[in-house]
């Protein structure tokens, strides 16, 4: 079957099995807007005459906890919209008979904290699938995100818009200006948009919407209302410049003090009202959050969050099919240190080895046509990176390329239809200069829903082709899955299966840990749709998962678990879960050798959590867990503990402590010829984090984040792995104990000096201390903590200014 035939088959299947029947949809709420010729001042007053001439959206309905309950008269909400050729304007009067109880904690952007908020959801295509949401809290803090029915809300997306709030003796007022540049819509003389409004009354933990969102259905976006009246708008040129300048001063004992100046320019250009180009010409990611490193004892790499704004904002199209792990761009070099050791000459040592590759530039184009076709293209180029080798006899140095100039690209075509379904074609490509590895992955992804959003059929087919220098043939593989689910009602279920071939590899631009397996899985759950006498919410889940190695058919995983979650009338959350692996399974990954595996004994576990109401000044999160193995005294247990205290609306503190203990764990540690050496070991890990926030106002915040991590491994006994997966005694004598500590603290001042313009000042100090193959581990906490300071401590102070320039204003200046 050709790719074109496959797409046609899926579309026809959707029309037959999931066909659209518009008569079955309830009539949508409608709101009319009018054109404004007045100059609207965003001051939270709503005193312009045109506000009195505009139709109001009223009669809000509770979304949670008591779904479908009308809002009380003393909390009624009146919302109006007007527009001009530059933007739409939202004015909301949110009544409250106890305005002194309106919660209004001041936080940094995209964090509602413990605050009332008002929001608007806008869908310029009215396709029931993706919305742009703009929220503002009673303290005046902005939040924005894009949301779709597949992935939910993504708050990494940031737009440039204006808002103002004001608390009165009747409640509070919100005034918003959302430029068309922050939205996406087709070029039509008469626009009909999907729209909804949201209001949270925080002290009661109640969320209301203008149009009723029935929680028996599986999608929020399709139940929006409609906005009429926007006609013949002449949108301005969408061309924005973001020049920036930064200075970095770093100091450590080895390198002394260094000063570095950076400057650059980012560009955002609206190709039309639907498509946008973003370009980053000179990257500067020096102030992004640090990675939380751990002592990684497993066979798989540690996965890190993306902290660079360019790769987090508006990337929903690029995440289709889960082929895109943006940390690959500007990540580790292709020629790792171990391979370089094998290729160096006899008398050479590695003098300098860069641990990351610098990004030269990147751009992305994304948007959607009137017919629902989403197009996304991202391209990035990284620079040539070299290591330095030193000849210990002649003292000469030579350069070795460990990563050539490389081009990373991703293309997505995403066709939406029936207001709730989509089929996507995704391609990722990595091309490296010279004889280094190239890679290409293509995926077909589908997400099909019935008209009433009662059932879902989703799945994918992925094909990878990796071309490696010095290998006789390309490495080709595939990965495919299929899922069927009921998505409405109190009782819901899903069943699915997955197959991954041995040579499937998307790791040049994606991340994938396991290959060569088949899995079958299922879930059934019950949820309470209306509050009961004692509970606001309740959910019960049951899950089963089985996984088989493709060649031998051995069971790699067999998990059974059930879990319960409920929220009390006082908005305290509780949960408990039971896990069971009732048979022995086989691990084909930790041995690190082809066709070898180790037996994992059957085990069972239990976990629980308690999360108190965050409305209280003092709130606590606690999560203990325990797992018992049917193998000697092997077990794992731990606890997460997180108290938080809000002193007032400006100052808050949060403490996080995580402890994990693995007793008599079994893990691969070394090789001796053909022997694979395992150790029986105790592993102790602790993380202590402290976060402090001080908000001067809703534009200025000071945040302090500190983290201390300590993990150590003590080996008690060594074994040799047998061909049947069992472990036998060995005379191996190396210690291989490990001790790893890391510390970092960030103290950041952030000031939004104007919409889209930000001044950041950051002081950071970091340190790490890793010891391996040691005989004795010092278990004194004070000693290990103090060992991080002194010679190992690195200090960095930086100031960065990023300014927003609108072409339409700049041209007037000129």
Tab-separated table of N, CA and C in Angstrom, residues 70-214:
chain	number	residue	atom	x	y	z
A	70	UNK	N	-25.291	26.606	37.044
A	70	UNK	CA	-25.195	28.028	36.671
A	70	UNK	C	-24.495	28.837	37.761
A	71	UNK	N	-23.798	29.884	37.351
A	71	UNK	CA	-23.112	30.748	38.301
A	71	UNK	C	-24.144	31.514	39.128
A	72	UNK	N	-23.796	31.774	40.387
A	72	UNK	CA	-24.721	32.495	41.271
A	72	UNK	C	-24.861	33.938	40.817
A	73	UNK	N	-26.002	34.530	41.096
A	73	UNK	CA	-26.267	35.902	40.678
A	73	UNK	C	-25.263	36.867	41.280
A	74	UNK	N	-24.816	36.620	42.514
A	74	UNK	CA	-23.853	37.538	43.136
A	74	UNK	C	-22.431	37.331	42.630
A	75	UNK	N	-22.243	36.368	41.683
A	75	UNK	CA	-20.933	36.166	41.044
A	75	UNK	C	-21.068	36.267	39.524
A	76	UNK	N	-22.110	36.899	39.037
A	76	UNK	CA	-22.339	36.924	37.587
A	76	UNK	C	-21.182	37.606	36.862
A	77	UNK	N	-21.042	37.271	35.584
A	77	UNK	CA	-19.941	37.776	34.764
A	77	UNK	C	-20.496	38.319	33.457
A	78	UNK	N	-20.117	39.544	33.123
A	78	UNK	CA	-20.521	40.177	31.866
A	78	UNK	C	-19.268	40.481	31.060
A	79	UNK	N	-19.184	39.943	29.836
A	79	UNK	CA	-17.988	40.094	29.012
A	79	UNK	C	-18.383	40.644	27.647
A	80	UNK	N	-17.621	41.630	27.171
A	80	UNK	CA	-17.897	42.245	25.874
A	80	UNK	C	-16.621	42.263	25.031
A	81	UNK	N	-16.837	42.277	23.695
A	81	UNK	CA	-15.713	42.326	22.756
A	81	UNK	C	-15.969	43.404	21.719
A	82	UNK	N	-14.938	44.193	21.434
A	82	UNK	CA	-14.946	45.124	20.306
A	82	UNK	C	-13.651	44.910	19.519
A	83	UNK	N	-13.578	45.465	18.333
A	83	UNK	CA	-12.380	45.236	17.514
A	83	UNK	C	-12.109	46.447	16.648
A	84	UNK	N	-10.863	46.537	16.152
A	84	UNK	CA	-10.491	47.495	15.111
A	84	UNK	C	-9.517	46.787	14.183
A	85	UNK	N	-8.777	47.525	13.387
A	85	UNK	CA	-7.878	46.903	12.418
A	85	UNK	C	-6.564	46.425	13.025
A	86	UNK	N	-6.358	46.679	14.294
A	86	UNK	CA	-5.115	46.280	14.957
A	86	UNK	C	-5.296	45.101	15.907
A	87	UNK	N	-6.457	45.052	16.590
A	87	UNK	CA	-6.608	44.079	17.661
A	87	UNK	C	-8.066	43.875	18.004
A	88	UNK	N	-8.325	42.881	18.852
A	88	UNK	CA	-9.620	42.779	19.496
A	88	UNK	C	-9.437	43.183	20.962
A	89	UNK	N	-10.518	43.678	21.558
A	89	UNK	CA	-10.477	44.193	22.933
A	89	UNK	C	-11.549	43.470	23.735
A	90	UNK	N	-11.172	42.998	24.912
A	90	UNK	CA	-12.106	42.300	25.786
A	90	UNK	C	-12.277	43.100	27.061
A	91	UNK	N	-13.531	43.337	27.435
A	91	UNK	CA	-13.843	43.998	28.689
A	91	UNK	C	-14.743	43.103	29.518
A	92	UNK	N	-14.352	42.826	30.758
A	92	UNK	CA	-15.118	41.909	31.596
A	92	UNK	C	-15.397	42.543	32.948
A	93	UNK	N	-16.663	42.510	33.357
A	93	UNK	CA	-17.057	42.897	34.709
A	93	UNK	C	-17.399	41.617	35.455
A	94	UNK	N	-16.562	41.283	36.434
A	94	UNK	CA	-16.690	40.034	37.176
A	94	UNK	C	-17.195	40.365	38.577
A	95	UNK	N	-18.471	40.170	38.781
A	95	UNK	CA	-19.095	40.584	40.039
A	95	UNK	C	-18.707	39.627	41.165
A	96	UNK	N	-18.589	40.188	42.352
A	96	UNK	CA	-18.277	39.410	43.548
A	96	UNK	C	-18.805	40.170	44.749
A	97	UNK	N	-19.733	39.554	45.503
A	97	UNK	CA	-20.338	40.246	46.633
A	97	UNK	C	-19.395	40.349	47.840
A	98	UNK	N	-18.223	39.687	47.756
A	98	UNK	CA	-17.214	39.792	48.812
A	98	UNK	C	-15.858	40.119	48.185
A	99	UNK	N	-15.719	41.341	47.648
A	99	UNK	CA	-14.489	41.674	46.912
A	99	UNK	C	-13.229	41.605	47.772
A	100	UNK	N	-13.388	41.749	49.078
A	100	UNK	CA	-12.220	41.661	49.957
A	100	UNK	C	-11.657	40.238	50.031
A	101	UNK	N	-12.419	39.244	49.549
A	101	UNK	CA	-11.962	37.860	49.572
A	101	UNK	C	-11.377	37.412	48.233
A	102	UNK	N	-11.349	38.306	47.252
A	102	UNK	CA	-10.758	37.956	45.959
A	102	UNK	C	-9.276	37.672	46.163
A	103	UNK	N	-8.829	36.483	45.734
A	103	UNK	CA	-7.429	36.099	45.937
A	103	UNK	C	-6.586	36.676	44.811
A	104	UNK	N	-5.419	37.222	45.159
A	104	UNK	CA	-4.619	37.957	44.176
A	104	UNK	C	-3.127	37.883	44.498
A	105	UNK	N	-2.600	36.664	44.561
A	105	UNK	CA	-1.156	36.500	44.751
A	105	UNK	C	-0.423	36.991	43.507
A	106	UNK	N	0.656	37.739	43.695
A	106	UNK	CA	1.477	38.226	42.590
A	106	UNK	C	2.553	37.181	42.286
A	107	UNK	N	2.625	36.768	41.045
A	107	UNK	CA	3.582	35.741	40.625
A	107	UNK	C	4.300	36.215	39.372
A	108	UNK	N	5.219	35.374	38.884
A	108	UNK	CA	5.820	35.665	37.597
A	108	UNK	C	4.881	35.209	36.484
A	109	UNK	N	5.160	35.622	35.277
A	109	UNK	CA	4.294	35.334	34.136
A	109	UNK	C	4.065	33.833	33.979
A	110	UNK	N	2.869	33.474	33.528
A	110	UNK	CA	2.443	32.100	33.269
A	110	UNK	C	2.290	31.271	34.539
A	111	UNK	N	2.099	31.932	35.666
A	111	UNK	CA	1.853	31.225	36.924
A	111	UNK	C	0.703	31.937	37.629
A	112	UNK	N	-0.454	31.256	37.743
A	112	UNK	CA	-1.607	31.912	38.356
A	112	UNK	C	-1.541	31.909	39.877
A	113	UNK	N	-0.636	31.100	40.471
A	113	UNK	CA	-0.506	31.098	41.916
A	113	UNK	C	-1.844	30.836	42.597
A	114	UNK	N	-2.053	31.511	43.707
A	114	UNK	CA	-3.332	31.426	44.425
A	114	UNK	C	-4.120	32.691	44.128
A	115	UNK	N	-4.708	32.743	42.933
A	115	UNK	CA	-5.376	33.954	42.461
A	115	UNK	C	-6.632	33.618	41.682
A	116	UNK	N	-7.605	34.515	41.738
A	116	UNK	CA	-8.704	34.482	40.779
A	116	UNK	C	-8.130	34.814	39.408
A	117	UNK	N	-8.755	34.276	38.355
A	117	UNK	CA	-8.321	34.691	37.021
A	117	UNK	C	-9.503	34.717	36.068
A	118	UNK	N	-9.309	35.448	34.973
A	118	UNK	CA	-10.245	35.496	33.852
A	118	UNK	C	-9.468	35.170	32.593
A	119	UNK	N	-10.096	34.426	31.675
A	119	UNK	CA	-9.414	34.070	30.442
A	119	UNK	C	-10.352	34.044	29.254
A	120	UNK	N	-9.767	34.168	28.077
A	120	UNK	CA	-10.514	34.053	26.829
A	120	UNK	C	-9.791	33.048	25.941
A	121	UNK	N	-10.563	32.159	25.301
A	121	UNK	CA	-10.042	31.193	24.331
A	121	UNK	C	-10.528	31.581	22.948
A	122	UNK	N	-9.603	31.705	22.006
A	122	UNK	CA	-9.931	32.151	20.660
A	122	UNK	C	-9.435	31.140	19.634
A	123	UNK	N	-10.296	30.809	18.690
A	123	UNK	CA	-9.966	29.877	17.616
A	123	UNK	C	-10.341	30.534	16.297
A	124	UNK	N	-9.340	31.101	15.600
A	124	UNK	CA	-9.589	31.833	14.370
A	124	UNK	C	-10.098	30.984	13.237
A	125	UNK	N	-9.950	29.670	13.340
A	125	UNK	CA	-10.438	28.766	12.285
A	125	UNK	C	-11.776	28.146	12.645
A	126	UNK	N	-12.180	28.285	13.915
A	126	UNK	CA	-13.441	27.704	14.384
A	126	UNK	C	-13.529	26.222	14.008
A	127	UNK	N	-12.417	25.519	14.186
A	127	UNK	CA	-12.377	24.116	13.795
A	127	UNK	C	-12.489	23.163	14.979
A	128	UNK	N	-12.702	23.700	16.184
A	128	UNK	CA	-12.913	22.856	17.347
A	128	UNK	C	-11.700	22.078	17.796
A	129	UNK	N	-10.478	22.504	17.370
A	129	UNK	CA	-9.309	21.698	17.711
A	129	UNK	C	-8.207	22.480	18.413
A	130	UNK	N	-7.932	23.690	18.006
A	130	UNK	CA	-6.844	24.426	18.653
A	130	UNK	C	-7.297	25.821	19.021
A	131	UNK	N	-6.896	26.254	20.235
A	131	UNK	CA	-7.274	27.574	20.736
A	131	UNK	C	-6.039	28.299	21.249
A	132	UNK	N	-6.077	29.625	21.143
A	132	UNK	CA	-5.108	30.479	21.817
A	132	UNK	C	-5.807	31.058	23.042
A	133	UNK	N	-5.205	30.867	24.202
A	133	UNK	CA	-5.831	31.276	25.454
A	133	UNK	C	-5.012	32.357	26.129
A	134	UNK	N	-5.726	33.360	26.621
A	134	UNK	CA	-5.109	34.500	27.277
A	134	UNK	C	-5.786	34.681	28.634
A	135	UNK	N	-4.994	34.600	29.690
A	135	UNK	CA	-5.511	34.729	31.046
A	135	UNK	C	-4.869	35.932	31.724
A	136	UNK	N	-5.603	36.509	32.664
A	136	UNK	CA	-5.017	37.533	33.532
A	136	UNK	C	-5.590	37.319	34.929
A	137	UNK	N	-4.717	37.373	35.939
A	137	UNK	CA	-5.168	37.147	37.309
A	137	UNK	C	-5.656	38.459	37.914
A	138	UNK	N	-6.299	38.331	39.065
A	138	UNK	CA	-6.775	39.524	39.763
A	138	UNK	C	-5.624	40.420	40.195
A	139	UNK	N	-4.397	39.861	40.244
A	139	UNK	CA	-3.206	40.654	40.567
A	139	UNK	C	-2.590	41.277	39.324
A	140	UNK	N	-3.177	41.018	38.144
A	140	UNK	CA	-2.676	41.618	36.912
A	140	UNK	C	-1.596	40.810	36.212
A	141	UNK	N	-1.360	39.570	36.623
A	141	UNK	CA	-0.331	38.722	36.019
A	141	UNK	C	-0.896	38.047	34.764
A	142	UNK	N	-0.125	38.086	33.679
A	142	UNK	CA	-0.551	37.486	32.421
A	142	UNK	C	-0.116	36.021	32.317
A	143	UNK	N	-1.007	35.216	31.728
A	143	UNK	CA	-0.705	33.845	31.338
A	143	UNK	C	-1.226	33.654	29.928
A	144	UNK	N	-0.498	32.925	29.105
A	144	UNK	CA	-0.998	32.618	27.772
A	144	UNK	C	-0.491	31.246	27.338
A	145	UNK	N	-1.259	30.610	26.492
A	145	UNK	CA	-0.902	29.273	26.035
A	145	UNK	C	-1.653	28.969	24.751
A	146	UNK	N	-1.185	27.960	24.028
A	146	UNK	CA	-2.039	27.390	22.992
A	146	UNK	C	-2.471	26.017	23.463
A	147	UNK	N	-3.641	25.607	23.038
A	147	UNK	CA	-4.222	24.373	23.532
A	147	UNK	C	-4.867	23.611	22.391
A	148	UNK	N	-4.693	22.296	22.388
A	148	UNK	CA	-5.410	21.475	21.429
A	148	UNK	C	-5.892	20.211	22.107
A	149	UNK	N	-6.808	19.532	21.459
A	149	UNK	CA	-7.485	18.394	22.074
A	149	UNK	C	-6.567	17.201	22.273
A	150	UNK	N	-5.418	17.167	21.580
A	150	UNK	CA	-4.515	16.031	21.720
A	150	UNK	C	-3.529	16.212	22.879
A	151	UNK	N	-2.959	17.423	23.035
A	151	UNK	CA	-1.866	17.612	24.000
A	151	UNK	C	-2.208	18.541	25.147
A	152	UNK	N	-3.386	19.198	25.121
A	152	UNK	CA	-3.756	20.085	26.209
A	152	UNK	C	-3.074	21.445	26.100
A	153	UNK	N	-2.926	22.130	27.235
A	153	UNK	CA	-2.397	23.488	27.260
A	153	UNK	C	-0.869	23.495	27.271
A	154	UNK	N	-0.290	24.381	26.462
A	154	UNK	CA	1.166	24.540	26.390
A	154	UNK	C	1.507	25.989	26.744
A	155	UNK	N	1.941	26.203	27.992
A	155	UNK	CA	2.226	27.548	28.466
A	155	UNK	C	3.632	28.021	28.093
A	156	UNK	N	4.396	27.216	27.364
A	156	UNK	CA	5.695	27.699	26.897
A	156	UNK	C	5.530	28.726	25.778
A	157	UNK	N	4.352	28.736	25.149
A	157	UNK	CA	4.069	29.732	24.104
A	157	UNK	C	3.779	31.081	24.763
A	158	UNK	N	4.430	32.147	24.271
A	158	UNK	CA	4.224	33.493	24.797
A	158	UNK	C	3.883	34.442	23.667
A	159	UNK	N	2.859	35.254	23.890
A	159	UNK	CA	2.442	36.268	22.923
A	159	UNK	C	2.652	37.651	23.534
A	160	UNK	N	2.481	38.666	22.718
A	160	UNK	CA	2.630	40.049	23.178
A	160	UNK	C	1.264	40.707	23.125
A	161	UNK	N	0.730	41.036	24.301
A	161	UNK	CA	-0.602	41.618	24.412
A	161	UNK	C	-0.651	42.466	25.677
A	162	UNK	N	-1.739	43.181	25.845
A	162	UNK	CA	-1.849	44.101	26.973
A	162	UNK	C	-3.063	43.746	27.827
A	163	UNK	N	-2.970	44.041	29.108
A	163	UNK	CA	-4.096	43.808	30.010
A	163	UNK	C	-3.974	44.713	31.227
A	164	UNK	N	-5.108	44.932	31.874
A	164	UNK	CA	-5.153	45.731	33.099
A	164	UNK	C	-6.339	45.254	33.922
A	165	UNK	N	-6.132	45.152	35.219
A	165	UNK	CA	-7.215	44.737	36.112
A	165	UNK	C	-7.425	45.800	37.185
A	166	UNK	N	-8.629	45.794	37.751
A	166	UNK	CA	-8.949	46.734	38.819
A	166	UNK	C	-10.017	46.113	39.715
A	167	UNK	N	-9.777	46.110	41.016
A	167	UNK	CA	-10.738	45.600	41.980
A	167	UNK	C	-11.600	46.756	42.485
A	168	UNK	N	-12.918	46.537	42.465
A	168	UNK	CA	-13.867	47.570	42.882
A	168	UNK	C	-14.725	47.020	44.025
A	169	UNK	N	-15.678	47.828	44.470
A	169	UNK	CA	-16.573	47.365	45.535
A	169	UNK	C	-17.635	46.395	45.014
A	170	UNK	N	-17.665	46.165	43.678
A	170	UNK	CA	-18.627	45.226	43.092
A	170	UNK	C	-17.962	43.921	42.621
A	171	UNK	N	-16.649	43.883	42.630
A	171	UNK	CA	-15.926	42.716	42.139
A	171	UNK	C	-14.612	43.155	41.520
A	172	UNK	N	-14.346	42.690	40.292
A	172	UNK	CA	-13.128	43.167	39.617
A	172	UNK	C	-13.345	43.245	38.112
A	173	UNK	N	-12.562	44.123	37.497
A	173	UNK	CA	-12.681	44.448	36.075
A	173	UNK	C	-11.421	43.990	35.358
A	174	UNK	N	-11.613	43.458	34.164
A	174	UNK	CA	-10.493	43.068	33.309
A	174	UNK	C	-10.649	43.771	31.965
A	175	UNK	N	-9.560	44.341	31.479
A	175	UNK	CA	-9.533	44.917	30.137
A	175	UNK	C	-8.309	44.359	29.418
A	176	UNK	N	-8.522	43.837	28.196
A	176	UNK	CA	-7.452	43.185	27.448
A	176	UNK	C	-7.424	43.699	26.013
A	177	UNK	N	-6.223	43.799	25.482
A	177	UNK	CA	-6.025	44.105	24.066
A	177	UNK	C	-5.154	42.997	23.481
A	178	UNK	N	-5.734	42.250	22.532
A	178	UNK	CA	-5.013	41.127	21.926
A	178	UNK	C	-4.802	41.450	20.449
A	179	UNK	N	-3.587	41.807	20.049
A	179	UNK	CA	-3.328	42.130	18.644
A	179	UNK	C	-3.549	40.920	17.744
A	180	UNK	N	-3.888	41.163	16.499
A	180	UNK	CA	-4.062	40.065	15.552
A	180	UNK	C	-2.767	39.284	15.362
A	181	UNK	N	-1.634	39.922	15.641
A	181	UNK	CA	-0.349	39.240	15.502
A	181	UNK	C	-0.201	38.091	16.480
A	182	UNK	N	-1.005	38.087	17.552
A	182	UNK	CA	-0.943	37.009	18.540
A	182	UNK	C	-1.880	35.862	18.186
A	183	UNK	N	-2.620	35.994	17.076
A	183	UNK	CA	-3.625	35.009	16.706
A	183	UNK	C	-3.319	34.436	15.326
A	184	UNK	N	-4.076	33.435	14.930
A	184	UNK	CA	-3.982	32.859	13.589
A	184	UNK	C	-5.400	32.692	13.053
A	185	UNK	N	-5.616	33.134	11.803
A	185	UNK	CA	-6.925	32.999	11.174
A	185	UNK	C	-6.754	33.136	9.671
A	186	UNK	N	-7.729	32.671	8.921
A	186	UNK	CA	-7.660	32.729	7.470
A	186	UNK	C	-8.040	34.123	6.985
A	187	UNK	N	-7.674	34.423	5.767
A	187	UNK	CA	-7.934	35.739	5.177
A	187	UNK	C	-9.332	35.734	4.562
A	188	UNK	N	-10.330	36.136	5.343
A	188	UNK	CA	-11.707	36.205	4.888
A	188	UNK	C	-12.275	37.571	5.240
A	189	UNK	N	-13.160	38.081	4.406
A	189	UNK	CA	-13.799	39.359	4.717
A	189	UNK	C	-14.709	39.260	5.929
A	190	UNK	N	-15.369	38.136	6.072
A	190	UNK	CA	-16.253	37.911	7.220
A	190	UNK	C	-15.670	36.772	8.056
A	191	UNK	N	-15.319	37.079	9.278
A	191	UNK	CA	-14.688	36.102	10.171
A	191	UNK	C	-15.720	35.533	11.151
A	192	UNK	N	-15.647	34.221	11.360
A	192	UNK	CA	-16.422	33.574	12.422
A	192	UNK	C	-15.419	32.765	13.247
A	193	UNK	N	-15.238	33.170	14.489
A	193	UNK	CA	-14.236	32.534	15.347
A	193	UNK	C	-14.907	31.696	16.424
A	194	UNK	N	-14.209	30.644	16.830
A	194	UNK	CA	-14.601	29.933	18.034
A	194	UNK	C	-14.154	30.739	19.252
A	195	UNK	N	-15.001	30.769	20.295
A	195	UNK	CA	-14.668	31.591	21.456
A	195	UNK	C	-15.272	30.997	22.724
A	196	UNK	N	-14.559	31.169	23.811
A	196	UNK	CA	-15.087	30.839	25.124
A	196	UNK	C	-14.390	31.725	26.154
A	197	UNK	N	-15.036	31.920	27.282
A	197	UNK	CA	-14.467	32.690	28.379
A	197	UNK	C	-14.389	31.795	29.612
A	198	UNK	N	-13.372	32.018	30.435
A	198	UNK	CA	-13.164	31.227	31.630
A	198	UNK	C	-12.995	32.155	32.828
A	199	UNK	N	-13.548	31.745	33.961
A	199	UNK	CA	-13.380	32.514	35.191
A	199	UNK	C	-13.141	31.554	36.348
A	200	UNK	N	-12.082	31.788	37.091
A	200	UNK	CA	-11.821	30.998	38.290
A	200	UNK	C	-12.072	31.837	39.535
A	201	UNK	N	-12.882	31.299	40.450
A	201	UNK	CA	-13.052	31.879	41.785
A	201	UNK	C	-12.206	31.011	42.710
A	202	UNK	N	-11.028	31.490	42.990
A	202	UNK	CA	-10.006	30.652	43.603
A	202	UNK	C	-10.369	30.199	45.022
A	203	UNK	N	-10.971	31.070	45.824
A	203	UNK	CA	-11.222	30.691	47.226
A	203	UNK	C	-12.162	29.509	47.334
A	204	UNK	N	-13.019	29.323	46.294
A	204	UNK	CA	-13.934	28.190	46.265
A	204	UNK	C	-13.447	27.083	45.338
A	205	UNK	N	-12.311	27.306	44.660
A	205	UNK	CA	-11.753	26.368	43.684
A	205	UNK	C	-12.807	25.986	42.652
A	206	UNK	N	-13.472	27.031	42.117
A	206	UNK	CA	-14.510	26.832	41.122
A	206	UNK	C	-14.088	27.470	39.798
A	207	UNK	N	-14.287	26.742	38.710
A	207	UNK	CA	-13.970	27.231	37.379
A	207	UNK	C	-15.250	27.281	36.558
A	208	UNK	N	-15.538	28.452	35.976
A	208	UNK	CA	-16.742	28.658	35.166
A	208	UNK	C	-16.335	28.955	33.725
A	209	UNK	N	-17.216	28.601	32.790
A	209	UNK	CA	-17.030	28.940	31.382
A	209	UNK	C	-18.315	29.563	30.855
A	210	UNK	N	-18.176	30.343	29.783
A	210	UNK	CA	-19.356	30.976	29.189
A	210	UNK	C	-20.233	29.925	28.520
A	211	UNK	N	-19.653	29.115	27.636
A	211	UNK	CA	-20.412	28.009	27.057
A	211	UNK	C	-20.200	26.776	27.924
A	212	UNK	N	-21.233	26.014	28.108
A	212	UNK	CA	-21.159	24.843	28.969
A	212	UNK	C	-20.222	23.787	28.372
A	213	UNK	N	-19.199	23.414	29.132
A	213	UNK	CA	-18.294	22.344	28.725
A	213	UNK	C	-18.724	21.081	29.450
A	214	UNK	N	-19.356	20.190	28.723
A	214	UNK	CA	-19.897	18.964	29.301
A	214	UNK	C	-18.749	17.989	29.542
